[in-house]
Coordinates of C-alpha atoms and ligand atoms in Angstrom, one line a residue:
M1 CA 147.0 143.6 57.9
E2 CA 145.1 142.9 54.9
G3 CA 142.5 141.0 55.7
V4 CA 141.8 143.7 57.7
N5 CA 138.9 145.2 56.0
S6 CA 138.0 148.6 56.0
G7 CA 135.5 149.3 53.2
A8 CA 136.6 150.6 49.3
V9 CA 139.0 153.5 50.3
S10 CA 142.8 151.8 49.5
N11 CA 144.4 155.1 49.2
Q12 CA 143.9 158.6 51.2
V13 CA 143.2 161.3 48.8
S14 CA 146.1 163.8 49.6
D15 CA 147.6 161.3 47.3
V16 CA 146.2 162.4 44.3
M17 CA 149.4 164.7 44.4
N18 CA 151.4 161.0 44.0
A19 CA 148.9 160.0 41.1
E20 CA 149.6 161.0 37.1
V21 CA 146.4 160.2 35.9
V22 CA 142.9 161.3 38.8
L23 CA 139.8 159.9 37.3
L24 CA 136.9 161.9 39.3
I25 CA 133.8 160.7 38.6
G26 CA 130.0 161.2 39.9
A27 CA 131.2 164.1 42.4
N28 CA 131.1 167.2 42.8
P29 CA 134.4 167.8 45.8
T30 CA 134.1 171.5 45.1
S31 CA 131.2 171.5 46.6
N32 CA 131.0 168.3 48.9
H33 CA 134.3 167.9 49.6
P34 CA 135.9 171.1 49.8
V35 CA 139.2 170.3 51.7
A36 CA 139.6 167.4 48.8
A37 CA 138.7 169.2 45.8
T38 CA 141.8 171.8 47.2
W39 CA 144.1 168.1 46.7
I40 CA 143.0 167.5 43.6
K41 CA 143.5 171.0 42.2
N42 CA 147.1 171.1 43.4
A43 CA 147.5 168.0 42.5
A44 CA 146.0 169.3 38.6
K45 CA 148.5 171.9 39.1
R46 CA 152.2 170.3 39.8
G47 CA 151.1 168.0 36.2
T48 CA 148.8 165.2 37.0
K49 CA 146.1 164.9 34.4
L50 CA 142.7 165.1 36.2
I51 CA 139.8 163.4 33.6
V52 CA 135.9 164.4 35.9
A53 CA 133.3 162.9 34.2
D54 CA 129.7 164.1 35.2
P55 CA 126.4 164.0 33.3
R56 CA 127.1 167.9 34.6
R57 CA 129.6 170.4 34.4
S58 CA 130.8 171.0 38.2
D59 CA 133.9 173.4 38.5
L60 CA 136.8 170.9 38.4
A61 CA 136.0 170.4 34.9
R62 CA 138.2 173.8 34.2
H63 CA 141.3 172.2 35.9
A64 CA 140.4 168.8 33.8
A65 CA 142.9 167.5 30.9
Y66 CA 139.2 165.6 30.0
F67 CA 135.4 166.4 30.4
L68 CA 134.3 163.7 29.8
Q69 CA 129.8 165.4 30.2
F70 CA 128.5 162.4 29.1
K71 CA 124.7 161.2 29.4
P72 CA 123.3 160.5 32.5
D73 CA 122.5 157.4 33.7
T74 CA 125.3 155.7 31.2
D75 CA 128.2 154.6 34.1
V76 CA 128.0 151.3 32.5
A77 CA 128.4 152.3 28.5
L78 CA 131.1 154.5 29.1
L79 CA 132.9 152.6 31.3
N80 CA 132.7 149.4 29.9
A81 CA 133.8 151.0 26.7
M82 CA 137.1 152.3 28.0
M83 CA 138.2 148.5 29.3
H84 CA 137.1 147.2 25.5
T85 CA 139.9 149.4 24.1
I86 CA 142.3 148.4 27.0
V87 CA 141.7 144.9 26.7
H88 CA 141.7 145.3 22.2
E89 CA 145.0 147.4 23.5
G90 CA 146.5 145.1 25.0
L91 CA 146.9 147.3 27.9
V92 CA 145.8 145.2 31.1
N93 CA 148.5 144.5 33.7
E94 CA 148.7 140.6 32.6
D95 CA 151.1 139.8 36.1
F96 CA 148.3 141.3 38.1
I97 CA 145.7 140.1 36.5
R98 CA 146.8 136.4 36.9
T99 CA 148.7 136.4 40.6
R100 CA 145.9 139.2 42.3
T101 CA 142.2 138.6 40.8
I102 CA 139.7 135.8 39.4
G103 CA 136.6 135.8 36.9
Y104 CA 138.9 137.9 34.4
D105 CA 137.6 136.3 32.1
E106 CA 134.1 137.0 31.8
L107 CA 135.0 140.4 31.7
K108 CA 136.7 139.8 28.9
Q109 CA 134.2 138.1 27.6
N110 CA 131.6 140.5 29.3
V111 CA 133.3 143.5 27.6
E112 CA 133.3 142.3 23.7
G113 CA 130.4 144.1 23.4
Y114 CA 131.0 147.3 24.1
S115 CA 133.0 149.1 21.5
P116 CA 133.3 152.7 22.0
E117 CA 132.4 153.0 18.6
A118 CA 128.5 151.7 19.8
M119 CA 128.9 153.4 23.3
A120 CA 129.3 156.3 21.0
P121 CA 125.6 157.2 20.7
V122 CA 124.7 155.8 24.0
C123 CA 126.6 157.6 26.7
G124 CA 126.9 160.4 23.6
I125 CA 131.1 160.6 24.2
P126 CA 132.9 160.6 21.1
A127 CA 134.9 156.9 20.5
A128 CA 137.8 159.2 20.3
T129 CA 138.0 160.6 23.1
I130 CA 136.8 156.9 25.2
K131 CA 139.9 155.4 23.6
E132 CA 142.6 158.3 24.7
V133 CA 140.9 158.3 28.6
A134 CA 141.2 154.6 28.4
R135 CA 145.1 154.9 27.2
L136 CA 145.5 157.7 29.4
Y137 CA 144.1 155.7 32.5
A138 CA 146.0 152.4 32.1
K139 CA 149.4 153.3 30.7
S140 CA 150.3 155.6 33.4
K141 CA 152.3 154.9 36.5
G142 CA 149.7 155.6 38.9
S143 CA 146.0 156.1 38.6
M144 CA 143.8 157.2 41.2
I145 CA 139.4 156.6 40.8
L146 CA 137.8 158.5 43.2
W147 CA 133.5 159.2 43.0
G148 CA 130.6 160.0 44.4
M149 CA 127.0 159.4 44.6
G150 CA 126.3 160.4 41.0
I151 CA 127.9 156.5 40.8
S152 CA 126.1 155.3 43.5
Q153 CA 122.5 156.2 43.5
H154 CA 121.0 154.8 40.5
I155 CA 119.5 151.2 40.5
H156 CA 122.2 150.0 38.4
G157 CA 124.8 151.6 41.2
T158 CA 126.9 148.5 43.0
D159 CA 127.2 147.8 38.2
N160 CA 128.9 151.6 38.3
A161 CA 130.9 150.6 40.7
R162 CA 131.8 147.2 40.2
C163 CA 132.5 148.4 37.1
L164 CA 134.8 151.0 38.4
I165 CA 136.3 148.5 40.2
A166 CA 136.8 146.3 37.7
L167 CA 138.5 149.4 34.7
C168 CA 141.5 149.1 38.2
L169 CA 141.7 145.8 38.7
M170 CA 142.2 144.8 34.8
T171 CA 145.3 147.4 34.8
G172 CA 146.3 146.8 38.6
Q173 CA 146.0 149.9 39.8
I174 CA 146.1 149.5 43.1
G175 CA 148.1 148.5 45.7
R176 CA 150.6 151.7 45.2
R177 CA 150.8 155.2 46.0
G178 CA 148.8 157.5 43.6
T179 CA 146.7 154.4 42.2
G180 CA 143.8 152.4 44.4
L181 CA 140.3 153.7 44.8
H182 CA 138.8 156.1 46.8
P183 CA 134.8 156.3 47.4
L184 CA 134.3 160.0 49.3
R185 CA 132.8 159.7 52.1
G186 CA 130.0 161.4 53.1
Q187 CA 128.9 163.0 57.4
N188 CA 131.9 163.5 58.8
N189 CA 131.2 159.6 60.5
V190 CA 129.3 158.2 58.8
Q191 CA 132.6 156.0 57.8
G192 CA 133.4 155.6 61.0
A193 CA 129.6 154.2 61.5
S194 CA 130.1 152.1 58.5
D195 CA 132.6 150.0 60.3
S196 CA 131.3 150.0 64.1
G197 CA 127.9 148.2 62.3
L198 CA 125.2 150.7 62.0
I199 CA 124.4 148.8 58.4
P200 CA 121.8 146.7 59.3
M201 CA 123.6 143.0 58.3
V202 CA 126.5 143.3 59.7
F203 CA 128.0 143.5 62.4
P204 CA 131.8 146.0 63.3
D205 CA 134.7 145.1 61.0
Y206 CA 132.1 144.0 58.6
Q207 CA 131.1 140.7 59.9
R208 CA 128.0 139.4 58.3
V209 CA 125.4 139.2 61.3
D210 CA 124.5 135.7 59.4
N211 CA 128.0 134.3 59.8
E212 CA 128.1 131.9 63.0
Q213 CA 131.7 132.1 63.6
A214 CA 131.1 135.9 63.4
R215 CA 128.2 135.9 65.4
A216 CA 130.0 133.8 68.0
R217 CA 132.7 135.7 68.5
F218 CA 130.5 139.1 69.2
E219 CA 127.8 137.0 71.1
K220 CA 131.4 136.2 74.1
L221 CA 132.2 139.7 73.5
W222 CA 128.5 141.2 74.7
G223 CA 127.3 138.3 76.6
V224 CA 124.3 138.2 74.7
T225 CA 122.4 136.2 71.6
L226 CA 121.9 137.9 68.7
D227 CA 119.4 137.9 66.1
P228 CA 121.4 136.5 63.2
K229 CA 118.7 137.8 60.5
P230 CA 119.7 141.2 58.9
G231 CA 117.9 144.2 59.7
L232 CA 116.0 146.6 56.4
T233 CA 117.6 149.5 55.2
V234 CA 115.9 152.7 54.5
V235 CA 113.2 152.9 52.1
E236 CA 112.4 149.3 53.5
I237 CA 112.0 150.3 56.8
M238 CA 109.2 153.1 55.2
D239 CA 107.4 149.9 53.1
A240 CA 107.4 147.4 56.1
V241 CA 105.6 150.8 58.2
H242 CA 103.3 150.5 55.2
E243 CA 102.7 147.2 55.1
G244 CA 101.7 146.8 59.1
K245 CA 105.2 144.9 59.9
I246 CA 106.6 148.1 62.1
R247 CA 104.8 149.7 64.5
G248 CA 107.2 152.0 66.5
M249 CA 110.0 153.7 65.3
Y250 CA 112.8 155.3 66.8
I251 CA 115.2 158.3 65.3
M252 CA 118.6 159.3 65.9
G253 CA 120.3 162.6 63.9
E254 CA 118.4 161.6 61.5
N255 CA 115.8 163.8 58.8
P256 CA 113.4 160.8 56.8
A257 CA 110.6 163.5 56.0
M258 CA 113.2 165.3 54.7
S259 CA 116.0 162.8 52.7
D260 CA 114.1 159.6 51.7
P261 CA 113.1 159.3 48.1
D262 CA 109.3 159.8 47.9
A263 CA 108.5 161.7 50.8
H264 CA 104.7 160.8 50.9
H265 CA 105.1 158.0 51.1
A266 CA 107.5 157.9 53.9
R267 CA 105.6 161.0 55.8
G268 CA 102.8 159.0 55.6
A269 CA 104.4 155.8 57.1
L270 CA 105.9 158.5 59.8
A271 CA 103.0 159.4 60.7
K272 CA 101.1 155.7 60.6
L273 CA 103.2 154.6 63.0
D274 CA 102.0 154.2 66.5
W275 CA 104.5 155.4 68.5
L276 CA 107.8 157.9 67.2
V277 CA 110.5 158.6 69.4
V278 CA 112.9 161.4 67.5
Q279 CA 116.7 162.3 69.5
E280 CA 117.8 165.9 67.5
I281 CA 119.5 168.9 68.6
F282 CA 116.6 170.9 66.0
L283 CA 112.6 170.8 65.9
T284 CA 113.1 169.1 61.7
E285 CA 109.8 167.9 59.5
T286 CA 110.6 164.0 60.9
C287 CA 109.6 165.8 64.6
Y288 CA 106.5 167.0 63.5
H289 CA 105.3 163.7 63.3
A290 CA 106.2 162.5 66.5
D291 CA 105.6 161.2 69.9
V292 CA 108.4 161.8 71.8
I293 CA 111.5 164.2 71.4
L294 CA 114.0 164.2 72.8
P295 CA 117.1 167.0 73.4
A296 CA 120.3 165.7 71.9
T297 CA 124.0 168.0 72.6
A298 CA 125.6 169.0 68.9
W299 CA 128.9 168.1 67.9
P300 CA 130.9 170.8 70.2
E301 CA 128.9 170.1 73.3
K302 CA 130.4 166.8 73.5
I303 CA 133.5 164.6 73.4
G304 CA 133.8 161.6 70.6
T305 CA 135.6 160.3 68.3
V306 CA 134.7 160.2 64.3
T307 CA 136.5 158.0 61.8
N308 CA 136.7 160.1 57.9
T309 CA 137.2 159.0 54.3
D310 CA 140.7 158.6 54.8
R311 CA 140.0 156.1 57.7
M312 CA 141.5 158.9 59.6
V313 CA 139.8 158.7 63.4
Q314 CA 140.4 161.9 65.6
L315 CA 139.0 162.8 68.7
G316 CA 136.4 165.6 69.0
R317 CA 136.4 167.7 72.9
Q318 CA 133.7 169.6 74.1
A319 CA 133.8 173.3 73.6
L320 CA 130.9 174.5 74.7
D321 CA 128.3 173.3 77.0
A322 CA 125.0 172.4 76.5
P323 CA 122.0 174.6 76.3
G324 CA 118.3 173.4 78.5
E325 CA 118.1 170.2 78.8
A326 CA 120.3 168.7 75.7
R327 CA 122.2 165.3 76.6
P328 CA 124.3 163.3 74.8
D329 CA 123.6 161.3 72.4
L330 CA 125.7 158.6 74.4
W331 CA 124.1 159.1 77.4
I332 CA 120.2 159.4 75.8
I333 CA 120.8 155.5 74.9
Q334 CA 122.7 154.3 77.8
E335 CA 119.5 155.3 80.2
I336 CA 117.4 154.1 77.6
G337 CA 119.2 151.0 77.9
R338 CA 119.7 150.7 81.2
R339 CA 115.4 151.9 82.1
I340 CA 114.6 148.8 79.3
G341 CA 116.7 146.5 81.8
L342 CA 120.9 146.2 80.3
D343 CA 123.2 146.9 82.5
W344 CA 125.0 149.3 81.2
N345 CA 127.1 151.5 83.0
Y346 CA 129.6 153.7 80.8
D347 CA 131.8 155.7 82.1
G348 CA 131.6 157.8 78.9
P349 CA 133.7 158.1 75.9
R350 CA 136.1 156.2 76.3
E351 CA 134.8 152.9 77.9
V352 CA 132.7 152.8 74.9
F353 CA 135.5 153.0 72.8
N354 CA 138.0 151.0 74.5
E355 CA 135.2 148.2 73.8
M356 CA 135.1 149.2 69.9
R357 CA 138.8 148.0 70.0
K358 CA 137.9 145.0 71.1
A359 CA 135.5 144.7 68.2
M360 CA 137.2 146.1 65.6
P361 CA 140.9 144.4 64.5
S362 CA 140.8 147.6 62.2
I363 CA 141.3 149.9 65.0
A364 CA 142.7 147.5 68.0
G365 CA 146.1 149.4 68.4
I366 CA 145.1 152.9 68.5
T367 CA 144.7 154.5 72.3
W368 CA 142.1 157.0 73.7
E369 CA 145.3 158.6 74.7
R370 CA 147.4 158.7 71.0
L371 CA 143.9 160.5 69.9
E372 CA 144.2 162.9 72.5
Q373 CA 148.2 163.5 71.4
E374 CA 148.2 163.6 67.2
S375 CA 145.6 165.3 65.2
C376 CA 144.3 161.6 63.7
V377 CA 144.8 158.1 63.3
T378 CA 144.7 155.9 60.2
Y379 CA 143.6 152.9 60.1
P380 CA 144.0 149.6 60.3
C381 CA 146.0 150.0 63.3
E382 CA 145.9 146.7 64.7
Q383 CA 149.2 147.5 67.2
E384 CA 150.0 150.2 69.4
G385 CA 152.2 152.1 68.1
D386 CA 151.6 150.8 64.6
P387 CA 151.9 154.3 62.2
G388 CA 148.7 152.7 60.3
Q389 CA 148.6 152.3 56.4
P390 CA 147.3 154.8 53.9
V391 CA 147.2 152.2 51.5
V392 CA 145.5 149.1 52.3
F393 CA 145.4 145.9 50.0
I394 CA 148.6 146.4 48.9
D395 CA 150.0 142.3 47.9
K396 CA 146.2 140.7 48.8
F397 CA 142.3 141.6 49.4
P398 CA 140.4 141.4 52.0
T399 CA 138.0 138.4 51.0
P400 CA 138.7 134.9 51.6
T401 CA 140.7 133.8 48.8
G402 CA 143.1 137.2 49.3
R403 CA 141.6 137.5 45.6
A404 CA 139.6 140.4 44.1
K405 CA 136.7 139.4 41.5
F406 CA 136.4 140.8 38.5
V407 CA 132.1 141.5 38.0
P408 CA 131.0 141.9 34.6
A409 CA 128.2 144.7 34.0
D410 CA 125.6 144.8 31.5
I411 CA 123.2 148.0 31.0
I412 CA 120.3 148.6 33.1
P413 CA 118.2 151.0 32.2
A414 CA 116.6 153.8 35.3
A415 CA 113.8 152.5 36.5
E416 CA 111.7 155.9 35.2
R417 CA 112.8 157.1 31.5
P418 CA 111.7 160.2 30.3
D419 CA 108.9 160.0 28.0
G420 CA 105.8 162.6 26.3
E421 CA 105.0 163.3 29.6
F422 CA 106.9 163.9 31.2
P423 CA 110.3 164.2 29.5
F424 CA 112.8 166.1 31.7
V425 CA 115.2 163.9 33.8
L426 CA 115.3 164.4 37.3
I427 CA 118.8 164.9 39.0
T428 CA 119.0 165.5 42.6
G429 CA 122.1 166.7 44.9
R430 CA 124.2 169.2 46.9
Q431 CA 125.0 172.3 46.6
L432 CA 127.5 174.1 48.7
E433 CA 126.0 176.2 51.5
H434 CA 123.7 173.6 52.6
W435 CA 123.9 170.5 54.3
H436 CA 121.5 167.4 53.0
T437 CA 117.8 168.9 54.4
G438 CA 118.7 171.8 56.1
A439 CA 118.3 171.4 59.4
I440 CA 121.4 172.1 60.4
T441 CA 122.1 175.1 58.2
R442 CA 118.8 177.0 56.8
R443 CA 119.1 178.2 60.3
A444 CA 122.7 179.3 60.3
S445 CA 122.4 183.1 58.9
V446 CA 125.4 183.5 56.4
L447 CA 124.5 180.1 54.6
D448 CA 121.4 180.8 54.5
A449 CA 122.1 184.5 53.6
I450 CA 124.0 183.1 50.4
E451 CA 121.0 180.7 49.8
P452 CA 118.3 182.0 51.2
D453 CA 115.5 180.3 48.6
P454 CA 114.8 177.0 46.5
V455 CA 116.7 176.9 42.9
A456 CA 116.0 175.0 40.5
S457 CA 119.3 174.5 37.7
V458 CA 118.2 174.5 34.2
H459 CA 120.0 174.7 30.8
P460 CA 120.1 178.4 29.6
L461 CA 118.0 176.8 26.8
D462 CA 115.3 174.8 28.6
L463 CA 114.8 177.5 30.2
D464 CA 113.8 179.3 26.9
A465 CA 112.7 176.2 25.9
I466 CA 109.0 176.5 28.5
G467 CA 108.7 180.3 28.1
A468 CA 111.1 180.5 31.7
K469 CA 113.5 183.1 31.9
P470 CA 116.4 182.9 35.4
G471 CA 114.5 184.3 38.7
D472 CA 111.4 183.6 37.1
V473 CA 109.3 180.9 39.5
I474 CA 109.2 177.5 37.5
T475 CA 107.1 174.3 38.6
I476 CA 108.7 170.5 38.1
E477 CA 106.1 167.8 38.6
S478 CA 106.9 164.1 38.5
R479 CA 104.9 161.1 39.3
R480 CA 104.9 161.0 42.8
G481 CA 104.4 165.1 43.5
I482 CA 104.5 168.4 42.8
I483 CA 107.4 171.2 43.5
S484 CA 107.6 175.2 43.1
L485 CA 110.3 177.1 43.2
Y486 CA 113.0 179.6 41.2
A487 CA 114.4 179.2 38.0
R488 CA 118.5 179.7 37.6
A489 CA 119.8 179.7 34.3
D490 CA 123.1 177.1 34.4
D491 CA 125.0 175.7 30.9
G492 CA 126.4 173.2 33.4
T493 CA 123.7 171.1 34.1
P494 CA 122.6 169.3 30.5
R495 CA 119.9 169.8 28.1
G496 CA 116.7 167.7 28.9
A497 CA 117.6 168.0 32.3
V498 CA 117.2 170.1 35.6
F499 CA 119.3 169.5 38.8
V500 CA 117.7 170.3 42.5
P501 CA 118.9 170.4 45.7
F502 CA 116.9 168.5 48.6
C503 CA 117.8 171.1 51.1
Y504 CA 114.3 173.0 50.8
Y505 CA 111.1 172.8 52.4
E506 CA 109.9 174.5 50.6
A507 CA 110.0 172.5 47.3
A508 CA 111.0 169.1 48.3
A509 CA 113.1 167.5 45.7
N510 CA 112.2 163.7 47.0
L511 CA 108.1 164.9 46.6
L512 CA 109.7 164.0 42.8
T513 CA 111.9 161.8 43.9
N514 CA 111.6 158.0 43.0
P515 CA 111.9 154.9 45.5
A516 CA 113.8 152.3 43.7
L517 CA 116.2 150.9 45.2
D518 CA 119.9 149.1 43.9
P519 CA 118.9 145.2 44.7
V520 CA 122.4 145.2 45.9
G521 CA 123.2 147.8 47.5
K522 CA 119.3 149.0 48.5
I523 CA 120.1 152.4 47.2
P524 CA 117.4 154.7 46.0
E525 CA 118.1 155.7 42.2
F526 CA 118.0 159.6 43.8
K527 CA 120.2 160.9 40.8
Y528 CA 117.3 160.4 37.9
C529 CA 113.7 160.6 37.6
A530 CA 111.4 162.3 34.6
V531 CA 109.7 164.9 35.3
K532 CA 108.2 167.8 33.4
M533 CA 108.4 171.2 34.2
M534 CA 106.1 174.0 33.5
R535 CA 107.1 178.1 34.0
G536 CA 104.6 179.7 36.6
G537 CA 103.6 178.2 39.8
E538 CA 102.3 179.0 43.5
L539 CA 106.0 179.3 45.6
T540 CA 104.9 177.2 48.7
P541 CA 105.3 179.8 51.7
R542 CA 108.4 179.3 53.8
S543 CA 109.0 177.3 56.4
S544 CA 109.8 179.2 60.0
Y545 CA 112.9 178.6 59.1
G546 CA 115.0 179.5 56.9
G547 CA 114.0 182.1 53.1
G548 CA 116.3 184.8 54.9
Q549 CA 114.9 184.2 57.9
A550 CA 117.9 184.2 60.6
L551 CA 119.2 187.1 59.2
A552 CA 116.4 189.3 58.9
A553 CA 115.8 188.1 62.9
L554 CA 119.5 188.8 63.8
A555 CA 119.0 192.0 61.8
T556 CA 115.6 192.8 64.0
A557 CA 117.0 191.9 67.2
Ligands
MGD601 N1 128.0 171.0 51.2 C1 127.4 169.8 51.1 N2 129.0 168.5 51.2 C2 128.1 167.7 51.7 C3 126.5 166.8 51.8 C4 125.5 168.5 51.7 O1 124.7 167.9 51.6 N3 126.5 169.7 51.9 N4 127.0 165.6 51.5 C5 127.7 164.5 51.9 C6 127.3 163.7 52.3 S1 126.3 162.4 53.3 C7 127.7 163.3 50.8 S2 127.1 161.7 50.3 C8 128.1 163.9 49.7 C9 128.1 163.5 48.0 O2 128.6 164.3 47.4 P1 128.5 163.9 45.6 O3 128.8 162.8 45.6 O4 129.6 164.8 45.4 O5 127.5 164.9 45.9 P2 125.8 164.6 45.4 O6 125.4 166.3 44.3 O7 124.8 164.1 45.7 O8 126.2 163.8 43.2 C10 127.6 164.1 42.8 C11 127.8 164.3 41.3 O9 126.9 163.3 40.7 C12 126.7 163.6 39.3 N5 125.6 162.9 38.8 C13 124.1 162.9 38.2 N6 123.9 161.6 37.8 C14 125.1 160.8 37.7 C15 125.6 159.9 36.2 O10 124.3 159.1 36.4 N7 126.4 159.1 37.0 C16 127.2 159.7 36.5 N8 128.8 159.4 37.5 N9 127.1 161.3 38.0 C17 125.5 161.4 37.8 C18 126.1 164.5 39.9 O11 125.8 165.9 39.0 C19 126.6 165.6 40.5 O12 127.6 166.3 40.1 O13 128.5 164.7 50.3 C20 128.8 165.0 52.0 N10 129.3 167.1 51.4
MGD602 N1 117.1 163.6 46.6 C1 118.2 163.3 47.0 N2 117.7 162.6 48.9 C2 119.1 162.3 49.3 C3 120.2 162.6 48.8 C4 120.4 163.1 47.3 O1 121.5 162.7 47.3 N3 118.9 163.6 46.9 N4 121.3 161.8 49.1 C5 121.4 161.0 50.2 C6 122.0 161.0 51.8 S1 124.0 159.9 50.3 C7 122.6 161.1 52.8 S2 123.8 161.2 53.2 C8 120.5 161.5 52.8 C9 121.0 162.1 54.6 O2 120.0 162.4 55.1 P1 119.7 163.1 57.0 O3 121.1 161.9 57.1 O4 118.3 162.5 56.8 O5 119.7 164.3 57.0 P2 120.1 165.2 57.4 O6 119.8 166.4 57.2 O7 121.6 165.5 57.5 O8 119.7 165.0 58.3 C10 120.9 165.0 59.9 C11 119.7 164.8 61.2 O9 120.9 164.7 62.5 C12 120.9 165.9 63.0 N5 121.7 166.0 64.4 C13 123.0 166.7 64.1 N6 124.2 166.4 64.5 C14 123.5 165.5 65.4 C15 124.3 164.9 67.2 O10 125.0 165.3 67.3 N7 122.6 164.6 67.8 C16 121.4 163.8 66.9 N8 120.9 163.1 67.9 N9 121.4 164.4 65.8 C17 122.1 165.5 65.8 C18 120.7 167.1 62.1 O11 119.5 168.2 63.5 C19 119.7 166.4 61.1 O12 118.1 167.2 61.7 O13 119.9 161.4 52.3 C20 120.1 161.0 51.1 N10 119.2 161.4 51.0
MO603 MO1 125.2 160.7 51.8

């Protein structure tokens, strides 16, 4: 059971109700995971002590016992200082460390250099506060950690996560109700996509492609020879196009012309391709570069399963007819497969799901019939009838030794720090009303009416410093690009920083961002680059959709 790999989600979000302490770091659930936010607020109301740590104050800070508005990019400093306190005050769980982990001595030695007193000026949180939250987390009967992209999207994102894991391991705050680690998942099916092998270095259930045994198993299952070489990740793919190593691309349900960092570079790659196919439900900025566009059906127009952040598999059913010539993604993929000579003849999503059960021990016990009856089924679920396991890692971890490893982390600064010429930090992310690149939500009249125009959130004192007032047009420039958009006063944004959502084509945040990657996770540094900010500028004309246009069209219709 516990040998089954399920990513790192050890406990479901609703488990915050069983936690005495919840540490939420680098995530803004009120905007991005509203259902999770509701669980967290309800838990806080019932007495769970909420610690919110984020350079930007979000709505959940109002519900927090402690809100740590630490300096952007200083997670390792803050977390190492918490661990220093836990070590020095004898709050570690020695029994857990001895029986369930390896590498503690190295970690202990490493955090020695990170006293709260030394780290306070680095991260901007007083030493006494760091100690209080460290004690609170370590001593409680159950402490849970939830995190988001504020942790991951740095060149040291893996180190940030390693610190959270170490914090949890040294205190034994995992393997029970109301404890553990929950990296809040993004898209409705990003967990399911990862589980089923949509990662360039793994097969289903996270079996490495370069692991001979794993490869042999899948070669037998599929009756083909498989490539042992890990593939490229998103940003690496665009680099490979510029290097002339990739000449054709097939993109399905992704809008990299807007979502990749350094958009000029990414769009340049799309334009350079000999052949680009985009399978989409809308005519996106990526489609502008396509040779062929394959119209797909949207979520309510087809049948299929998704897996949410809580490791719950659920079945979506068709509620609407597909428009025009749109076809389900599965139909399109299967037809392409057949026309290049593959013998694919799945009789629909159910048959594909049954093959997934054969490929993935973690969901082997989930039947299609059960999904038709129950709203969702939690995995690991290895045998039919198994209720599923809401809490994993109860008595071992999914590693060869069954133990978890401490990995010490040191401070690595962001790839591009502010300087005299580019004095502000650009933080990019999301807002409630829009989804990523705006492809869907800017076409939704109500959402588009609420947030029609590109905005930058800036601290009122910084707005003052550049001579701008709320509602003025301001211009933000980085070493890679320049955008003009409306200024919004927001005293939750720290001084010296500006927050820009990446959904607006007219002022695309990713024209500015730095494509530097975390060497392990290969995630770009979307949360930190250097920019300058000036009052004034030319607003780019609105795109073919968005900017209140969907609503205006409705009014005149
Ligand atoms: N409405 C809406 N909901 C969404 C999405 C959407 O586009 N719109 N997208 C979905 C997807 S795919 C994802 S991945 C999730 C993302 O969900 P979140 O991770 O909550 O979203 P972000 O807005 O990217 O950033 C999270 C937080 O990181 C903080 N941050 C910035 N710099 C740092 C730092 O140095 N350290 C720390 N610790 N924090 C920092 C920001 O202030 C912000 O509050 O949302 C999902 N939900
Ligand atoms: N600056 C900045 N950039 C970021 C981030 C950030 O925080 N800051 N976050 C990053 C993260 S975490 C993520 S997840 C990415 C998201 O980046 P993308 O995945 O590129 O963004 P989306 O807008 O969600 O694009 C999904 C596309 O799929 C299409 N689509 C929807 N449903 C279907 C379907 O059923 N079939 C098909 N074929 N197509 C469909 C939509 O129309 C849309 O164009 O952005 C990343 N980029
Ligand atoms: Mo995401």
